[in-house]
CSV table of C-alpha atoms and ligand atoms in Angstrom, one decimal:
chain,number,residue,atom,x,y,z
A,645,MET,CA,-57.7,-98.0,-195.2
A,646,LYS,CA,-58.5,-95.9,-192.2
A,647,LYS,CA,-56.1,-95.2,-189.4
A,648,PRO,CA,-57.5,-95.7,-185.8
A,649,GLU,CA,-59.2,-92.6,-184.4
A,650,ASP,CA,-57.4,-93.2,-181.1
A,651,ILE,CA,-53.7,-93.0,-182.0
A,652,PHE,CA,-52.9,-94.8,-178.8
A,653,GLN,CA,-55.1,-97.8,-179.6
A,654,PHE,CA,-52.2,-100.2,-180.0
A,655,MET,CA,-49.9,-98.6,-177.4
A,656,LEU,CA,-49.8,-100.6,-174.2
A,657,LEU,CA,-47.3,-98.8,-172.1
A,658,PRO,CA,-48.4,-99.1,-168.5
A,659,ALA,CA,-49.8,-95.6,-168.1
A,660,ILE,CA,-51.9,-96.1,-171.2
A,661,ALA,CA,-52.8,-99.7,-170.5
A,662,ARG,CA,-54.2,-98.8,-167.1
A,663,LYS,CA,-56.6,-96.3,-168.7
A,664,LYS,CA,-57.5,-98.8,-171.4
A,665,TYR,CA,-58.3,-101.4,-168.8
A,666,GLN,CA,-60.7,-99.0,-167.0
A,667,HIS,CA,-62.3,-98.2,-170.3
A,668,HIS,CA,-62.8,-101.9,-171.0
A,669,LEU,CA,-64.3,-102.4,-167.6
A,670,SER,CA,-66.7,-99.5,-168.3
A,671,LEU,CA,-67.8,-101.3,-171.5
A,672,GLN,CA,-68.7,-104.6,-169.8
A,673,LYS,CA,-72.3,-103.5,-168.9
A,674,ASP,CA,-72.9,-102.8,-172.6
A,675,PHE,CA,-71.5,-106.1,-173.6
A,676,LEU,CA,-73.7,-107.8,-171.0
A,677,ALA,CA,-76.8,-106.0,-172.2
A,678,GLU,CA,-75.9,-107.0,-175.8
A,679,SER,CA,-75.4,-110.6,-174.8
A,680,GLU,CA,-78.7,-110.7,-172.8
A,681,ASN,CA,-80.6,-109.3,-175.9
A,682,SER,CA,-78.6,-111.4,-178.4
A,683,PRO,CA,-80.6,-113.6,-180.8
A,684,TYR,CA,-77.8,-116.1,-180.4
A,685,ASN,CA,-78.5,-116.8,-176.7
A,686,VAL,CA,-81.7,-118.7,-176.9
A,687,TYR,CA,-83.7,-119.3,-173.8
A,688,THR,CA,-86.5,-121.8,-174.3
A,689,ALA,CA,-88.5,-121.3,-171.2
A,690,GLU,CA,-92.0,-122.7,-172.0
A,691,ARG,CA,-91.0,-126.3,-171.1
A,692,LYS,CA,-93.2,-127.8,-168.4
A,693,ASN,CA,-90.7,-129.9,-166.4
A,694,THR,CA,-88.8,-127.5,-164.2
A,695,LYS,CA,-87.1,-130.1,-162.1
A,696,LEU,CA,-84.0,-129.4,-164.3
A,697,GLY,CA,-82.8,-126.4,-166.3
A,698,ILE,CA,-80.1,-127.1,-168.9
A,699,ILE,CA,-77.4,-124.7,-170.1
A,700,THR,CA,-75.4,-125.6,-173.2
A,701,THR,CA,-72.6,-124.0,-175.2
A,702,GLY,CA,-71.4,-124.8,-178.7
A,703,LEU,CA,-71.5,-128.4,-179.9
A,704,ALA,CA,-73.0,-129.6,-176.6
A,705,TYR,CA,-76.4,-128.3,-177.7
A,706,ASN,CA,-76.3,-130.8,-180.7
A,707,TYR,CA,-75.5,-133.6,-178.3
A,708,LEU,CA,-78.5,-132.7,-176.2
A,709,ARG,CA,-80.7,-132.7,-179.2
A,710,GLU,CA,-79.3,-136.1,-180.2
A,711,ALA,CA,-79.8,-137.5,-176.7
A,712,TYR,CA,-83.5,-136.8,-177.3
A,713,HIS,CA,-83.4,-138.2,-180.8
A,714,GLY,CA,-84.8,-134.9,-182.2
A,715,GLU,CA,-87.8,-135.0,-179.8
A,716,GLU,CA,-88.8,-132.0,-177.8
A,717,ILE,CA,-86.5,-131.5,-174.8
A,718,PRO,CA,-88.8,-131.6,-171.7
A,719,TYR,CA,-86.7,-129.1,-169.7
A,720,PRO,CA,-86.1,-125.4,-170.1
A,721,VAL,CA,-82.9,-124.9,-172.0
A,722,LEU,CA,-80.6,-121.9,-172.3
A,723,LYS,CA,-78.4,-122.2,-175.4
A,724,ILE,CA,-75.4,-119.8,-175.0
A,725,CYS,CA,-73.6,-118.7,-178.1
A,726,GLN,CA,-72.5,-115.2,-177.1
A,727,TYR,CA,-70.5,-113.9,-174.2
A,728,PRO,CA,-70.4,-112.5,-171.6
A,729,LEU,CA,-72.8,-115.0,-170.0
A,730,PRO,CA,-76.3,-113.7,-170.2
A,731,GLU,CA,-76.9,-113.3,-166.5
A,732,LYS,CA,-80.6,-112.3,-166.8
A,733,GLN,CA,-81.5,-115.6,-168.5
A,734,ILE,CA,-79.3,-117.6,-166.2
A,735,ARG,CA,-80.9,-116.2,-163.1
A,736,GLN,CA,-84.3,-116.8,-164.6
A,737,LEU,CA,-83.4,-120.4,-165.3
A,738,TYR,CA,-82.0,-120.8,-161.8
A,739,GLU,CA,-85.1,-119.3,-160.2
A,740,THR,CA,-87.5,-121.4,-162.4
A,741,CYS,CA,-85.8,-124.8,-162.0
A,742,ASP,CA,-84.9,-127.0,-159.0
A,743,GLU,CA,-81.4,-127.9,-160.4
A,744,LEU,CA,-79.2,-126.9,-163.3
A,745,LEU,CA,-77.1,-129.0,-165.6
A,746,VAL,CA,-74.3,-127.4,-167.6
A,747,ILE,CA,-73.3,-129.2,-170.8
A,748,GLU,CA,-70.2,-127.7,-172.4
A,749,GLU,CA,-67.2,-129.1,-174.4
A,750,GLY,CA,-63.7,-128.7,-173.1
A,751,MET,CA,-63.1,-126.9,-169.8
A,752,PRO,CA,-66.0,-126.3,-167.4
A,753,PHE,CA,-65.9,-122.6,-168.2
A,754,VAL,CA,-69.5,-121.7,-167.7
A,755,GLU,CA,-70.0,-124.0,-164.8
A,756,GLU,CA,-67.2,-122.5,-162.9
A,757,GLN,CA,-68.5,-119.0,-163.5
A,758,LEU,CA,-72.0,-120.1,-162.4
A,759,LYS,CA,-70.7,-121.4,-159.2
A,760,GLY,CA,-69.1,-118.0,-158.7
A,761,LEU,CA,-72.3,-116.1,-159.2
A,762,ALA,CA,-74.2,-115.1,-156.1
A,763,PHE,CA,-77.4,-117.1,-156.4
A,764,PRO,CA,-79.9,-117.1,-153.6
A,765,GLY,CA,-80.5,-120.5,-152.1
A,766,LEU,CA,-78.5,-123.6,-152.6
A,767,LYS,CA,-79.7,-125.4,-155.6
A,768,PRO,CA,-77.4,-127.9,-157.2
A,769,ILE,CA,-75.5,-127.0,-160.4
A,770,HIS,CA,-74.4,-130.1,-162.2
A,771,GLY,CA,-71.9,-130.6,-164.9
A,772,ARG,CA,-68.3,-131.6,-165.3
A,773,LEU,CA,-67.2,-130.4,-161.9
A,774,ASP,CA,-69.4,-132.8,-159.9
A,775,GLY,CA,-69.1,-135.9,-162.2
A,776,TYR,CA,-72.5,-135.7,-163.9
A,777,LEU,CA,-70.3,-135.3,-167.0
A,778,PRO,CA,-66.7,-136.5,-167.3
A,779,ARG,CA,-64.3,-133.9,-166.1
A,780,ALA,CA,-62.0,-134.5,-169.1
A,781,GLY,CA,-62.3,-135.6,-172.7
A,782,GLU,CA,-64.8,-134.8,-175.5
A,783,LEU,CA,-68.5,-135.1,-174.9
A,784,ASN,CA,-70.9,-137.1,-177.0
A,785,PRO,CA,-74.6,-137.7,-177.2
A,786,ASN,CA,-74.3,-140.8,-175.0
A,787,LEU,CA,-72.5,-139.1,-172.2
A,788,VAL,CA,-75.2,-136.4,-172.3
A,789,ALA,CA,-77.9,-139.0,-172.3
A,790,LYS,CA,-76.4,-140.6,-169.2
A,791,ALA,CA,-76.3,-137.3,-167.4
A,792,LEU,CA,-80.0,-136.9,-168.1
A,793,SER,CA,-80.7,-140.6,-167.1
A,794,LEU,CA,-81.9,-141.3,-170.6
A,795,PRO,CA,-81.2,-144.6,-172.4
A,796,ASP,CA,-77.8,-144.6,-174.0
A,797,THR,CA,-77.6,-143.6,-177.7
A,798,ILE,CA,-74.7,-145.9,-178.7
A,799,GLY,CA,-75.4,-147.4,-182.1
A,800,ARG,CA,-74.4,-150.8,-183.2
A,801,PRO,CA,-71.0,-152.1,-182.1
A,802,VAL,CA,-68.1,-151.4,-184.4
A,803,PRO,CA,-67.4,-154.6,-186.4
A,804,ASP,CA,-64.0,-156.3,-185.9
A,805,ILE,CA,-63.1,-155.5,-189.5
A,806,VAL,CA,-62.8,-151.9,-188.6
A,807,VAL,CA,-59.4,-151.4,-187.0
A,808,GLY,CA,-57.9,-148.3,-185.4
A,809,ARG,CA,-55.7,-146.4,-187.8
A,810,PRO,CA,-53.4,-144.1,-186.0
A,811,PRO,CA,-52.1,-141.3,-188.2
A,812,ALA,CA,-48.9,-142.0,-190.1
A,813,LEU,CA,-46.4,-140.4,-192.5
A,814,CYS,CA,-47.3,-141.0,-196.1
A,815,VAL,CA,-45.6,-143.9,-197.7
A,816,GLY,CA,-42.5,-142.4,-199.4
A,817,CYS,CA,-42.5,-139.3,-197.2
A,818,PRO,CA,-39.0,-137.7,-197.0
A,819,HIS,CA,-39.2,-137.4,-193.2
A,820,SER,CA,-39.4,-141.2,-193.0
A,821,ASP,CA,-35.8,-141.5,-194.3
A,822,THR,CA,-34.6,-138.7,-192.2
A,823,PHE,CA,-35.9,-140.3,-189.0
A,824,LEU,CA,-34.8,-143.9,-189.8
A,825,SER,CA,-31.3,-142.8,-190.6
A,826,LEU,CA,-31.2,-140.5,-187.5
A,827,ASN,CA,-32.3,-143.4,-185.3
A,828,GLU,CA,-29.3,-145.4,-186.4
A,829,VAL,CA,-27.0,-142.6,-185.1
A,830,MET,CA,-29.0,-141.9,-181.9
A,831,ALA,CA,-29.4,-145.5,-180.9
A,832,GLU,CA,-26.4,-145.4,-178.6
A,833,TYR,CA,-27.8,-142.5,-176.6
A,834,GLY,CA,-31.3,-143.9,-175.9
A,835,ARG,CA,-34.5,-141.9,-176.2
A,836,GLY,CA,-34.9,-138.3,-175.0
A,837,ASN,CA,-32.3,-136.3,-177.0
A,838,VAL,CA,-34.4,-135.3,-180.0
A,839,PHE,CA,-36.7,-132.3,-179.6
A,840,SER,CA,-39.2,-131.5,-182.2
A,841,ASP,CA,-42.1,-129.3,-183.3
A,842,ILE,CA,-45.5,-129.4,-184.9
A,843,GLY,CA,-46.0,-130.6,-188.5
A,844,CYS,CA,-46.3,-133.9,-190.3
A,845,TYR,CA,-43.0,-134.8,-188.8
A,846,THR,CA,-44.5,-134.9,-185.3
A,847,LEU,CA,-45.5,-138.3,-186.3
A,848,GLY,CA,-41.9,-139.2,-185.9
A,849,PHE,CA,-42.9,-139.7,-182.3
A,850,MET,CA,-45.0,-142.8,-183.3
A,851,PRO,CA,-43.8,-146.2,-184.2
A,852,PRO,CA,-42.0,-147.4,-186.3
A,853,TYR,CA,-39.8,-144.3,-185.8
A,854,ASN,CA,-40.0,-143.4,-182.1
A,855,SER,CA,-37.5,-140.7,-183.0
A,856,ILE,CA,-38.6,-137.6,-181.3
A,857,ASN,CA,-39.6,-136.8,-177.7
A,858,SER,CA,-41.2,-133.4,-177.7
A,859,CYS,CA,-43.8,-131.2,-179.4
A,860,VAL,CA,-44.8,-128.2,-177.3
A,861,ASP,CA,-45.1,-125.0,-179.4
A,862,MET,CA,-43.8,-123.7,-182.7
A,863,GLY,CA,-40.1,-123.2,-182.5
A,864,ALA,CA,-39.7,-125.0,-179.2
A,865,SER,CA,-37.6,-127.8,-180.8
A,866,ILE,CA,-34.7,-125.5,-181.1
A,867,THR,CA,-35.1,-123.6,-177.8
A,868,MET,CA,-35.7,-126.9,-175.9
A,869,ALA,CA,-32.6,-128.5,-177.5
A,870,LYS,CA,-30.6,-125.4,-176.5
A,871,GLY,CA,-31.9,-125.5,-172.9
A,872,ALA,CA,-31.2,-129.2,-172.7
A,873,SER,CA,-27.7,-128.7,-174.1
A,874,ASP,CA,-27.0,-125.8,-171.7
A,875,SER,CA,-28.0,-128.1,-168.9
A,876,GLY,CA,-25.5,-130.7,-169.9
A,877,LEU,CA,-27.5,-133.0,-172.3
A,878,PHE,CA,-25.4,-134.5,-175.1
A,879,PRO,CA,-26.3,-134.8,-177.9
A,880,ALA,CA,-29.1,-132.2,-178.1
A,881,VAL,CA,-30.9,-132.4,-181.4
A,882,ALA,CA,-33.8,-130.3,-182.8
A,883,VAL,CA,-36.0,-131.5,-185.7
A,884,ILE,CA,-38.1,-128.7,-187.2
A,885,GLY,CA,-39.9,-128.3,-190.5
A,886,ASP,CA,-38.9,-125.7,-193.0
A,887,SER,CA,-42.0,-123.5,-192.7
A,888,THR,CA,-42.0,-123.9,-188.9
A,889,PHE,CA,-38.4,-122.8,-188.8
A,890,CYS,CA,-39.3,-119.7,-190.8
A,891,HIS,CA,-42.3,-119.0,-188.7
A,892,SER,CA,-40.8,-119.4,-185.2
A,893,GLY,CA,-37.4,-121.2,-185.3
A,894,ILE,CA,-35.1,-118.4,-186.4
A,895,THR,CA,-35.0,-116.5,-183.1
A,896,GLY,CA,-34.2,-119.8,-181.3
A,897,LEU,CA,-31.3,-120.4,-183.8
A,898,LEU,CA,-30.0,-116.9,-183.2
A,899,ASP,CA,-30.0,-117.6,-179.5
A,900,CYS,CA,-28.0,-120.8,-180.1
A,901,ILE,CA,-25.5,-118.9,-182.2
A,902,TYR,CA,-25.1,-116.2,-179.6
A,903,ASP,CA,-24.4,-118.7,-176.8
A,904,LYS,CA,-22.4,-121.0,-179.0
A,905,ALA,CA,-24.7,-123.9,-178.0
A,906,ASN,CA,-23.8,-127.4,-178.8
A,907,VAL,CA,-26.8,-128.4,-180.8
A,908,MET,CA,-27.6,-130.1,-184.1
A,909,ILE,CA,-30.6,-128.6,-185.8
A,910,ILE,CA,-32.2,-130.7,-188.5
A,911,ILE,CA,-34.5,-128.6,-190.8
A,912,LEU,CA,-36.8,-130.8,-192.8
A,913,ASP,CA,-37.1,-129.0,-196.1
A,914,ASN,CA,-40.0,-130.5,-198.0
A,915,ALA,CA,-40.5,-127.3,-199.9
A,916,THR,CA,-44.0,-126.7,-198.5
A,917,THR,CA,-46.2,-126.3,-195.5
A,918,ALA,CA,-47.4,-129.9,-195.8
A,919,MET,CA,-49.5,-130.3,-192.7
A,920,THR,CA,-52.0,-127.6,-193.6
A,921,GLY,CA,-52.4,-128.5,-197.2
A,922,GLY,CA,-49.2,-127.5,-199.1
A,923,GLN,CA,-49.0,-123.7,-198.8
A,924,ASN,CA,-45.9,-121.7,-199.7
A,925,TYR,CA,-43.8,-120.3,-196.9
A,926,THR,CA,-41.7,-117.2,-196.5
A,927,GLY,CA,-38.2,-118.7,-196.5
A,928,TYR,CA,-38.6,-121.1,-199.4
A,929,GLY,CA,-35.3,-121.5,-201.2
A,930,LYS,CA,-33.4,-119.4,-198.7
A,931,LEU,CA,-32.8,-121.7,-195.8
A,932,GLU,CA,-29.0,-121.8,-196.2
A,933,ASP,CA,-28.8,-118.0,-196.7
A,934,ILE,CA,-30.9,-117.5,-193.6
A,935,CYS,CA,-28.7,-119.7,-191.5
A,936,LEU,CA,-25.6,-118.2,-192.9
A,937,GLY,CA,-26.9,-114.7,-192.3
A,938,LEU,CA,-27.7,-115.5,-188.7
A,939,GLY,CA,-24.2,-116.7,-188.2
A,940,VAL,CA,-24.1,-120.5,-188.6
A,941,GLU,CA,-20.6,-121.4,-189.9
A,942,LYS,CA,-20.7,-122.3,-193.5
A,943,GLU,CA,-19.0,-125.7,-193.1
A,944,HIS,CA,-21.7,-126.6,-190.5
A,945,ILE,CA,-24.6,-126.1,-192.8
A,946,ARG,CA,-25.0,-129.5,-194.4
A,947,VAL,CA,-27.5,-130.6,-196.9
A,948,PHE,CA,-28.6,-134.1,-198.0
A,949,VAL,CA,-31.4,-135.7,-199.9
A,950,PRO,CA,-33.3,-138.1,-197.6
A,951,LEU,CA,-33.5,-141.3,-199.6
A,952,LYS,CA,-32.6,-144.9,-198.6
A,953,LYS,CA,-29.8,-145.0,-201.1
A,954,ASN,CA,-28.2,-142.0,-199.3
A,955,TYR,CA,-28.2,-143.4,-195.8
A,956,PRO,CA,-24.4,-143.9,-195.6
A,957,GLU,CA,-23.9,-140.2,-196.5
A,958,MET,CA,-26.7,-139.0,-194.2
A,959,ILE,CA,-25.4,-141.0,-191.2
A,960,GLN,CA,-21.9,-139.7,-191.9
A,961,ILE,CA,-23.2,-136.1,-191.9
A,962,TYR,CA,-25.1,-136.6,-188.6
A,963,LYS,CA,-22.0,-138.1,-187.0
A,964,GLU,CA,-19.7,-135.3,-188.1
A,965,GLU,CA,-22.1,-132.6,-186.9
A,966,LEU,CA,-22.7,-134.3,-183.6
A,967,ALA,CA,-19.0,-134.5,-183.1
A,968,TYR,CA,-18.7,-130.7,-183.7
A,969,ASN,CA,-19.0,-128.7,-180.4
A,970,GLY,CA,-21.2,-125.8,-181.7
A,971,VAL,CA,-24.2,-125.0,-183.8
A,972,SER,CA,-24.8,-127.3,-186.8
A,973,VAL,CA,-27.7,-127.1,-189.2
A,974,VAL,CA,-28.5,-130.1,-191.3
A,975,ILE,CA,-31.0,-129.6,-194.0
A,976,ALA,CA,-32.9,-132.7,-195.2
A,977,ARG,CA,-34.1,-131.6,-198.6
A,978,ARG,CA,-36.7,-133.6,-200.6
A,979,GLU,CA,-40.1,-132.4,-201.6
A,980,CYS,CA,-43.3,-133.6,-200.0
A,981,ILE,CA,-44.6,-136.4,-202.2
A,982,GLN,CA,-48.2,-135.1,-201.9
A,983,THR,CA,-47.4,-131.6,-203.3
A,984,LEU,CA,-45.1,-133.2,-205.9
A,985,LYS,CA,-48.0,-135.5,-207.0
A,986,LYS,CA,-50.3,-132.4,-207.2
A,987,LYS,CA,-47.8,-130.6,-209.3
A,988,ASN,CA,-47.2,-133.5,-211.6
A,989,LYS,CA,-51.0,-133.9,-212.1
A,990,MET,CA,-51.4,-130.2,-212.9
A,991,GLU,CA,-48.5,-130.4,-215.4
A,992,ILE,CA,-50.2,-133.5,-217.1
A,993,GLN,CA,-53.5,-131.6,-217.3
A,994,GLU,CA,-51.9,-128.6,-218.9
B,333,SF4,S1,-48.0,-134.7,-196.6
B,333,SF4,FE1,-45.9,-134.7,-197.3
B,333,SF4,S2,-44.7,-134.2,-195.6
B,333,SF4,FE2,-46.7,-134.8,-194.8
B,333,SF4,S3,-46.5,-137.0,-194.4
B,333,SF4,FE3,-47.2,-136.8,-196.5
B,333,SF4,S4,-45.4,-136.8,-197.7
B,333,SF4,FE4,-44.8,-136.4,-195.6
């Protein structure tokens, strides 16, 4: 363990941040030199056909290779893997070729920067911004082939027997029972009252549940429900996973308590972080204590086991807490069946 030599390294008060920004600017020329000499930015200039010069980033280079079926690419190619953009090689490519084609996944990050560079002359720079490649969506070898006027690379058609399989909750998932019972209570209000978060339970948006209507960022289920409630929405319900709650939901709940918001927050306690493979999380076994400690009234922290046989009790709890004008936390507690299966298997092996 070594402390930073600059004791202000992580201090971003304005007076210090301004100096740091100047310092960062002064480093840019070194970064650029490093990028221009980097073995990861590969300029293949010896190609004969200079009608076109190609710039790729990331996965797009593989698409380009596939579009040529592994044959030699006839044009000069600059494969960029390190930033800032290696200006020297880009200018060389621009001067050598009649036109440029930029192939990059996601946003037209390089293409936009290129169009902002002061190049002499007016050679066309193609890419996502002028329609050579689609402006949105993932690229693939076929789209790259089309941009290069090559025959398409689409393989054989997908047989009818292969059907689309949208992601779904596991059969027997505890969230399934939580959503189906919640739907019974929320039916009279229509859709649009249940805010949620990111986790397996985001699939509660999909049929057959159609239970939730938002997934923006971790913890936003609670803050959005609060905002909606403050603006007059009733009922305002948040559905958040146990680990997401511990990661980013607690501050939102504190806010609800401070403002006495009229919200019902459902914490899906499946005893794990299921979506990322079943890791432990910080508040395991302490959800009630956390909520109590933050200030949720004890009688409005309710717990049930989400199972079909418990629907009458679950529905009753939802109804009672919706009728309460204040902050309620309903904990739906049943272990993820996948982690449970893993545990059982390990026990049998032991
Ligand atoms: S992994 Fe667990 S929590 Fe996720 S859908 Fe399957 S049973 Fe539900």
